């Protein structure tokens, strides 16, 4: 259970790093809303997965 949670945390960190790296490369304001929606949907799916994993 703990190993699964830590793997999910590592995935979140790598995902956020990819998002911030992509944003710094483009430097466009237009990508901000899209990035926000992507992060929110990602966190929502992670919350559902953790909800199912926990008893």
PDB file of C-alpha atoms in Angstrom, residues 10-54:
ATOM      1  CA  UNK A  10       6.806  10.119  -7.882  1.00  0.00           C
ATOM      2  CA  UNK A  11       4.484  10.163 -10.888  1.00  0.00           C
ATOM      3  CA  UNK A  12       2.957  13.441  -9.696  1.00  0.00           C
ATOM      4  CA  UNK A  13       6.403  15.031  -9.295  1.00  0.00           C
ATOM      5  CA  UNK A  14       7.593  13.937 -12.734  1.00  0.00           C
ATOM      6  CA  UNK A  15       4.274  15.061 -14.254  1.00  0.00           C
ATOM      7  CA  UNK A  16       4.513  18.513 -12.663  1.00  0.00           C
ATOM      8  CA  UNK A  17       8.137  18.802 -13.779  1.00  0.00           C
ATOM      9  CA  UNK A  18       7.109  18.024 -17.370  1.00  0.00           C
ATOM     10  CA  UNK A  19       4.285  20.574 -17.195  1.00  0.00           C
ATOM     11  CA  UNK A  20       6.495  23.361 -15.806  1.00  0.00           C
ATOM     12  CA  UNK A  21       9.293  22.547 -18.265  1.00  0.00           C
ATOM     13  CA  UNK A  22       6.868  22.695 -21.205  1.00  0.00           C
ATOM     14  CA  UNK A  23       5.443  25.981 -19.932  1.00  0.00           C
ATOM     15  CA  UNK A  24       8.874  27.610 -19.533  1.00  0.00           C
ATOM     16  CA  UNK A  25       9.831  26.541 -23.067  1.00  0.00           C
ATOM     17  CA  UNK A  26       6.730  28.021 -24.693  1.00  0.00           C
ATOM     18  CA  UNK A  27       6.371  30.980 -22.329  1.00  0.00           C
ATOM     19  CA  UNK A  28       2.888  31.550 -23.717  1.00  0.00           C
ATOM     20  CA  UNK A  29      -0.003  32.818 -21.624  1.00  0.00           C
ATOM     21  CA  UNK A  30      -2.441  30.818 -23.751  1.00  0.00           C
ATOM     22  CA  UNK A  31      -1.124  27.532 -22.333  1.00  0.00           C
ATOM     23  CA  UNK A  32      -1.938  28.510 -18.742  1.00  0.00           C
ATOM     24  CA  UNK A  33      -5.687  27.653 -18.806  1.00  0.00           C
ATOM     25  CA  UNK A  34      -4.969  24.386 -20.620  1.00  0.00           C
ATOM     26  CA  UNK A  35      -2.290  23.509 -18.075  1.00  0.00           C
ATOM     27  CA  UNK A  36      -4.646  24.320 -15.204  1.00  0.00           C
ATOM     28  CA  UNK A  37      -7.363  22.081 -16.645  1.00  0.00           C
ATOM     29  CA  UNK A  38      -4.840  19.283 -17.213  1.00  0.00           C
ATOM     30  CA  UNK A  39      -3.517  19.542 -13.651  1.00  0.00           C
ATOM     31  CA  UNK A  40      -7.018  19.584 -12.168  1.00  0.00           C
ATOM     32  CA  UNK A  41      -8.147  16.532 -14.153  1.00  0.00           C
ATOM     33  CA  UNK A  42      -4.891  14.767 -13.270  1.00  0.00           C
ATOM     34  CA  UNK A  43      -5.300  15.462  -9.554  1.00  0.00           C
ATOM     35  CA  UNK A  44      -8.943  14.400  -9.756  1.00  0.00           C
ATOM     36  CA  UNK A  45      -8.000  11.056 -11.314  1.00  0.00           C
ATOM     37  CA  UNK A  46      -5.218  10.562  -8.737  1.00  0.00           C
ATOM     38  CA  UNK A  47      -7.745  11.272  -5.960  1.00  0.00           C
ATOM     39  CA  UNK A  48     -10.092   8.638  -7.378  1.00  0.00           C
ATOM     40  CA  UNK A  49      -7.273   6.083  -7.644  1.00  0.00           C
ATOM     41  CA  UNK A  50      -6.163   6.743  -4.056  1.00  0.00           C
ATOM     42  CA  UNK A  51      -9.786   6.563  -2.910  1.00  0.00           C
ATOM     43  CA  UNK A  52     -10.107   3.121  -4.489  1.00  0.00           C
ATOM     44  CA  UNK A  53      -6.730   1.951  -3.147  1.00  0.00           C
ATOM     45  CA  UNK A  54      -7.410   2.958   0.438  1.00  0.00           C
TER      46      UNK A  54
END
